[in-house]
Each structure stands twice: as C-alpha cells, then as structure tokens.
Coordinates of C-alpha atoms and ligand atoms in Angstrom, one line a residue:
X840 CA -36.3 -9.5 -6.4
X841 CA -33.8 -7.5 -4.2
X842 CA -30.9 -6.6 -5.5
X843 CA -28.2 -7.7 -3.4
X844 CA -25.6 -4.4 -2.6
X845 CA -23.0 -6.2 -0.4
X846 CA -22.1 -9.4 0.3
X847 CA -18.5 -10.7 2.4
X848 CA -15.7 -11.0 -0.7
X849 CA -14.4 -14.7 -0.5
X850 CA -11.1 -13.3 -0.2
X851 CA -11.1 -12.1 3.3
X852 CA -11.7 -14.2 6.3
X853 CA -15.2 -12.9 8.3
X854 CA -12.1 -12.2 11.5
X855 CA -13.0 -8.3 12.9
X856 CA -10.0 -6.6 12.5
X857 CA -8.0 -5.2 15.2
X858 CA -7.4 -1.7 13.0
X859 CA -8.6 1.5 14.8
X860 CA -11.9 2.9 14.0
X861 CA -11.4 5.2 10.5
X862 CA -8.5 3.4 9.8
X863 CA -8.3 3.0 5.7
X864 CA -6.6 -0.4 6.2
X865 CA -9.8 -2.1 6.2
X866 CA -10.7 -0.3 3.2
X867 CA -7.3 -1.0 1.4
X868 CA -7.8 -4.8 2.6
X869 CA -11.1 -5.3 0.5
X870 CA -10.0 -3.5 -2.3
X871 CA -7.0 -6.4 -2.9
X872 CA -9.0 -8.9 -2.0
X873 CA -12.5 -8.1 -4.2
X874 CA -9.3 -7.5 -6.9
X875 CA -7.7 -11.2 -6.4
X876 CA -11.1 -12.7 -6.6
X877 CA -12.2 -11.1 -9.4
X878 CA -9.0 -11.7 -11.1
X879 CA -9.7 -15.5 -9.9
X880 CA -6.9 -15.8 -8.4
X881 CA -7.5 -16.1 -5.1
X882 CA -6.4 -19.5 -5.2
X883 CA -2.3 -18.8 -6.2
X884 CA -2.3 -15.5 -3.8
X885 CA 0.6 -15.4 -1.5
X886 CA 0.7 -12.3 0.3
X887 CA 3.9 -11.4 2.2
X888 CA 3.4 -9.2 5.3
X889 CA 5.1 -6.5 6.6
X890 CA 6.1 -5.6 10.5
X891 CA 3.6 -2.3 11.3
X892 CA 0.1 -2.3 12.1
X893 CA -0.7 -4.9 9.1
X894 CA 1.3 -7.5 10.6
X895 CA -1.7 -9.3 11.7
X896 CA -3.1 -9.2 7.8
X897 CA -2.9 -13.4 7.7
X898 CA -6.3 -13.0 10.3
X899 CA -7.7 -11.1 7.2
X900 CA -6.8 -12.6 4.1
X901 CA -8.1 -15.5 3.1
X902 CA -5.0 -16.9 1.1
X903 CA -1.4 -18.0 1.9
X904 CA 0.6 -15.8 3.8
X905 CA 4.5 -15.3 4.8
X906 CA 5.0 -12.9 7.3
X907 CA 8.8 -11.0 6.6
X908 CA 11.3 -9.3 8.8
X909 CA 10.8 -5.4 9.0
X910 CA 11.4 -3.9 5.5
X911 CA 12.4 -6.9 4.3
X912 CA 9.1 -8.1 2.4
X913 CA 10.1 -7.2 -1.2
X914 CA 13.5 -9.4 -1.0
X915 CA 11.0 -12.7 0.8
X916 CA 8.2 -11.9 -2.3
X917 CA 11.3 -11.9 -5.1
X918 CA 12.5 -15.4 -3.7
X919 CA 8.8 -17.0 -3.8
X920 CA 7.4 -15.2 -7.0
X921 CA 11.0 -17.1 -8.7
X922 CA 10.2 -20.3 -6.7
X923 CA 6.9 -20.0 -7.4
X924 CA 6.0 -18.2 -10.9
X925 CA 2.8 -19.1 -11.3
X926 CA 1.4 -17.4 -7.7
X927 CA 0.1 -13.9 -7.5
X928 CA 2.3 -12.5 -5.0
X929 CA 2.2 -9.5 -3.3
X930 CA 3.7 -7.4 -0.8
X931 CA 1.4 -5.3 2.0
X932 CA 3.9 -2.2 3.4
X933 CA 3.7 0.6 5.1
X934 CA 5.8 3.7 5.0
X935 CA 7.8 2.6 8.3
X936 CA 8.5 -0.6 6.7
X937 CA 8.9 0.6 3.1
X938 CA 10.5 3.7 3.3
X939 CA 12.5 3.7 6.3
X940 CA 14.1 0.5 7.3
X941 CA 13.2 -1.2 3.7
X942 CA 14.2 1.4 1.7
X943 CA 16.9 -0.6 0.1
X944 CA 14.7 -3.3 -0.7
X945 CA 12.0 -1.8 -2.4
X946 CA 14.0 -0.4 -4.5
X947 CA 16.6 -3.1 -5.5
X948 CA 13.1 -5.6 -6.2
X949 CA 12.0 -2.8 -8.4
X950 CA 14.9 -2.0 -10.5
X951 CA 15.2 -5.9 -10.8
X952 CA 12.0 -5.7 -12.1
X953 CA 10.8 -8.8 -9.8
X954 CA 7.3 -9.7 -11.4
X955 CA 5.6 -9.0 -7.6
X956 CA 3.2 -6.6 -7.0
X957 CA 3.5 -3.9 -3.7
X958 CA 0.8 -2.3 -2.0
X959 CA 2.0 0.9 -0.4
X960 CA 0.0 2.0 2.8
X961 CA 1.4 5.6 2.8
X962 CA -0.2 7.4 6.7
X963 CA 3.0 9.9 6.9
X964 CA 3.3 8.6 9.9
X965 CA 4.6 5.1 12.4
X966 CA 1.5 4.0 13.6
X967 CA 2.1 0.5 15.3
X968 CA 4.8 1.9 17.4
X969 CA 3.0 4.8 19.1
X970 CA 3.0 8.1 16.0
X971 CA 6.5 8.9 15.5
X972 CA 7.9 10.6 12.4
X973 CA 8.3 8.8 8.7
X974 CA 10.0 9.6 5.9
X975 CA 7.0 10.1 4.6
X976 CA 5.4 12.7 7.6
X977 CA 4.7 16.1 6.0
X978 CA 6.8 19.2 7.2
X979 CA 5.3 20.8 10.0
X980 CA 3.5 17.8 11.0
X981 CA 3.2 17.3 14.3
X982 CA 4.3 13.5 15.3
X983 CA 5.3 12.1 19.1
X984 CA 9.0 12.6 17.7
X985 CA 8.8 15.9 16.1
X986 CA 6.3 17.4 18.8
X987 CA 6.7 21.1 17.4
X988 CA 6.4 19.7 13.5
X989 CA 8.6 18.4 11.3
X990 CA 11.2 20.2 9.6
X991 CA 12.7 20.1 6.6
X992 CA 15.9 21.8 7.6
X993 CA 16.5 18.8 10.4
X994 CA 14.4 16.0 8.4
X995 CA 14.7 16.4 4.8
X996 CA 11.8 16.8 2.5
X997 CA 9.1 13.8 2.7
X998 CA 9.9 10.9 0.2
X999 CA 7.7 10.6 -2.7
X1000 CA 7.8 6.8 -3.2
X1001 CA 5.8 6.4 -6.4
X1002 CA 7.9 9.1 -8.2
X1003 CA 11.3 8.0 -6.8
X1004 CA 10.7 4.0 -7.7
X1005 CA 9.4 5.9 -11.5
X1006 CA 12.6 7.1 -12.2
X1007 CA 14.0 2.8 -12.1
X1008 CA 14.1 0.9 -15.1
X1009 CA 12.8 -2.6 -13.6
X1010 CA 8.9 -1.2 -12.8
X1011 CA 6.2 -1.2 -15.2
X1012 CA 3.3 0.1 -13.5
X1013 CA 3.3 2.4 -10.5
X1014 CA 0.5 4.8 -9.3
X1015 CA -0.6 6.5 -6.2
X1016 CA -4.6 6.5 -5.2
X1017 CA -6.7 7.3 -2.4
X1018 CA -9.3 6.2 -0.6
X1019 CA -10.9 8.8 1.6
X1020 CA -14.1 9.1 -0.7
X1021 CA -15.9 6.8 -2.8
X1022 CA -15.1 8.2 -6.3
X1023 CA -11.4 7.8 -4.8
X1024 CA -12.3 4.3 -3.9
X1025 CA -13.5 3.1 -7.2
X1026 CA -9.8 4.9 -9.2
X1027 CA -7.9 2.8 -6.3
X1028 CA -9.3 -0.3 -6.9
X1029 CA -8.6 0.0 -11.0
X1030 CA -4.7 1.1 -9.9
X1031 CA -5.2 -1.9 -8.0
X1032 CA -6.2 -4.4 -10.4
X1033 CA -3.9 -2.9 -13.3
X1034 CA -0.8 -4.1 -11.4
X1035 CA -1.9 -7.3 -10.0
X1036 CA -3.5 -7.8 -13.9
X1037 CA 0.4 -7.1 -15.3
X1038 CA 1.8 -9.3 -12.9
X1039 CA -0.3 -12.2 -14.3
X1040 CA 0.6 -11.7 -17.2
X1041 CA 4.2 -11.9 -16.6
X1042 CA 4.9 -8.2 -16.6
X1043 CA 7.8 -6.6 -14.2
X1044 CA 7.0 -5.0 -10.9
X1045 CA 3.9 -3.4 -9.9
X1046 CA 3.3 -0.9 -6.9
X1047 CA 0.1 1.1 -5.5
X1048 CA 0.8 3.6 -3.1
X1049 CA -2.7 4.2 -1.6
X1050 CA -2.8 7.7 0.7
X1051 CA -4.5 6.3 4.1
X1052 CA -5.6 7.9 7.6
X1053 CA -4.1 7.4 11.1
X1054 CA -7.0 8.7 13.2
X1055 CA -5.2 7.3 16.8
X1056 CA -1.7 9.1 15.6
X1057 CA -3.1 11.8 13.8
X1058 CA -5.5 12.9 16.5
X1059 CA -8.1 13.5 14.4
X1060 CA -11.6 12.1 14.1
X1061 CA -12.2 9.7 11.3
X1062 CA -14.0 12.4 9.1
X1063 CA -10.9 15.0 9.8
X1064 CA -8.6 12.7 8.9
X1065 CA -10.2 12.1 5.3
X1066 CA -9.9 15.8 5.0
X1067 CA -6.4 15.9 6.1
X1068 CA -5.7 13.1 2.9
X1069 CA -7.5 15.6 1.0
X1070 CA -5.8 19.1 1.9
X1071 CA -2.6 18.7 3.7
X1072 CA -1.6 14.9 2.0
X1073 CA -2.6 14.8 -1.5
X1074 CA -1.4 18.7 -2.4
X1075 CA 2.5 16.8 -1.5
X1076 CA 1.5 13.5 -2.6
X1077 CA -0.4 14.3 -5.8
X1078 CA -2.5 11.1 -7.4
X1079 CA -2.1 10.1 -10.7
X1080 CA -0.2 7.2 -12.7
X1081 CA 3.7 7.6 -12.1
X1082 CA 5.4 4.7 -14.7
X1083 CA 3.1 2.7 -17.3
X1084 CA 4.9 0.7 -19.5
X1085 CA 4.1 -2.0 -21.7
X1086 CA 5.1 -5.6 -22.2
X1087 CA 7.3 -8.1 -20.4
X1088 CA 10.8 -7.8 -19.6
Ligands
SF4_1401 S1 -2.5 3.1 14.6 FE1 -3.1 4.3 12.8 S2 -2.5 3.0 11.0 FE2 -2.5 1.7 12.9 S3 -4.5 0.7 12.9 FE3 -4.6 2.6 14.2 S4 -5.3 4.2 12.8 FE4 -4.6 2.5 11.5

C-alpha cells in the first residue's frame, strides 16, 4: 500500500491564495491550521485578522473569523476569548500591524496576560502597502521609504518583539521560529502548538514570532530571500524560546 505524504489539512479552505510566489505566509498558514486540527480544535477556533497582506486569511482558514481594525487585533481577541472562554482564539499580525500602529495593544493584552494566542509574521518590512520601512526593517535595509537603507541614527534600532513582550509579567510562552528550511519548519510548528496547547489549558498569553520572506518588497527571488532570513534576519532576530513559564494565572 502507498503511503500517503500529503493530503489538504481540514483546517484550511482548498481557496489559492492571493500571497506572492515565496511568500512564507502560506507556509505560516498550514502550520496553525495542521496545529488547530491536531489539537482538535478546529471546531472552537476563532481567528482574528489583522489589516496587511493577511487580511484576506478568512478565504484560507477554515474556522470562524473577525476581521479587526489595524493594530487593533489583540484588544478584539481579549474581548471574545472573555466572552467566549472556551474558543481557541488567536490573533494573525504582521509587524506593520503589530509593531507599528498596534504597538500599544500587543503589549497591554500581554501584560494582562489575556489567555489568546498571537502569531507574529515578522518580514522587516510593509508589504500590503507597497515595501516601506517597519519597526522591524534591519539597518541599512533598503525599503521604498528608506531608499539608501535604514538608519539607526534617524530610525532607531529594529524592535525585537519577542524579547521586549519577555520582559512583561502577563505572557507565559513566547518564542521566535523560522521557516525558510524544513528543519526550521518542523521547530516552528512545535513553538506553534506549545502556545496554542497553554492556551487550552487556560494558561496566560501566547505569542510566535515566525521570521518570513517578502520576495515582491525585498526584490529578491524566493530562494534569496530564504537566505536573507538566514544571514542578514536571524543574526538580529536570533531564534530560540524568549519566556516559558508554567501554570495558570
Ligand atoms: S507583498 Fe510580501 S508579505 Fe505580502 S504577500 Fe507578497 S511577498 Fe508576502
């Protein structure tokens, strides 16, 4: 008998997504969604979108949705996770909407400990609106706002999101992953389904920051832009687990 290597995870629709080719959203997608299921879980999902190039993620996901104003996600999942306290909710962000404009948020639902769990798409750069600089865009990185690359002395350093929500009381589990390479893959989707595991069991909040590619913004081919994660992004942006901490609140 064949042994079956892939098959469609119930917990996306079969929708092509509008992401551009090399894009790691796709990637990210399946990793929550193979994680919900095999949590089974799929059924009390609610999955709060952001505004950036996931705003579409309800085509995708094959479980309730609420789509939020921009940065605003973590303060719309805190109000249905207490509403609701039995559904796994989550919140899908990118660095424009969760470092910039929703700063605030993210970290106020953090250090309230709100039992919701955020995925973090961290590309260092805006992609929905056309490439232009994030908090999170590396110095000397060359963006459609900073067109001779970034710098420090004008910008600030980057933000480190996993190791600034780390230092708050409220979290209990936050890590950064990657997944430009397999090996990477299979360590993201544990990160993964470690927080959305403590959130089920009625642990305080849970956030993966996931390293990802912006090919179209980036201009660089799908296979350069795993190497930039790899050489420019993850030297700044080092992996590893940030907060792990036991027991409910
Ligand atoms: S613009 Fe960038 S982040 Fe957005 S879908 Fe395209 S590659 Fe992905």
């Amino acid at each position: 008998m064949q042994e079956k290597l892939f098959a469609i995870t119930p917990g996306l629709t079969e929708a092509s997504t509008h992401y551009c080719p090399g894009c790691h959203h796709g990637i990210i997608h399946r990793l929550v969604a193979e994680v919900l299921d095999e949590l089974g879980v799929l059924d009390k999902g609610i999955l709060v979108e952001p505004v950036g190039c996931s705003v579409l993620a309800h085509n995708y996901f094959a479980m309730d949705t609420i789509q939020a104003a921009h940065g605003r996600a973590p303060a719309v999942a805190s109000a249905v996770k207490r509403v609701h306290p039995e559904a796994v909710v989550l919140t899908y962000q990118g660095d424009g909407d969760l470092a910039a404009i929703g700063c605030a948020e993210i970290v106020h639902a953090a250090m309230r400990g709100e039992k919701i769990t955020t995925i973090f798409v961290n590309n260092a750069i805006y992609g929905m609106t056309g490439g232009q600089m994030a908090p999170t865009t590396l110095e000397g990185q060359v963006t459609a706002t900073s067109p001779f690359g970034r710098k420090n002395a004008e910008a600030g350093r980057p933000i480190r999101v996993a190791e600034m929500l780390a230092t708050l009381d409220g979290p209990k589990y936050i890590a950064r992953v990657a997944v430009n390479k397999p090996a990477n893959v299979n360590k993201a989707k544990a990160a993964i389904k470690e927080a959305f595991t403590r959130q089920i069991r009625g642990d305080g909040f849970t956030l993966v920051e996931v390293l990802s590619t912006c090919p179209t913004n980036w201009g660089l081919s799908p296979v350069k832009a795993n190497q930039f994660v790899e050489e420019s992004m993850m030297p700044y942006f080092p992996l590893g687990v940030y907060k792990d901490e036991e027991g409910k609140q």
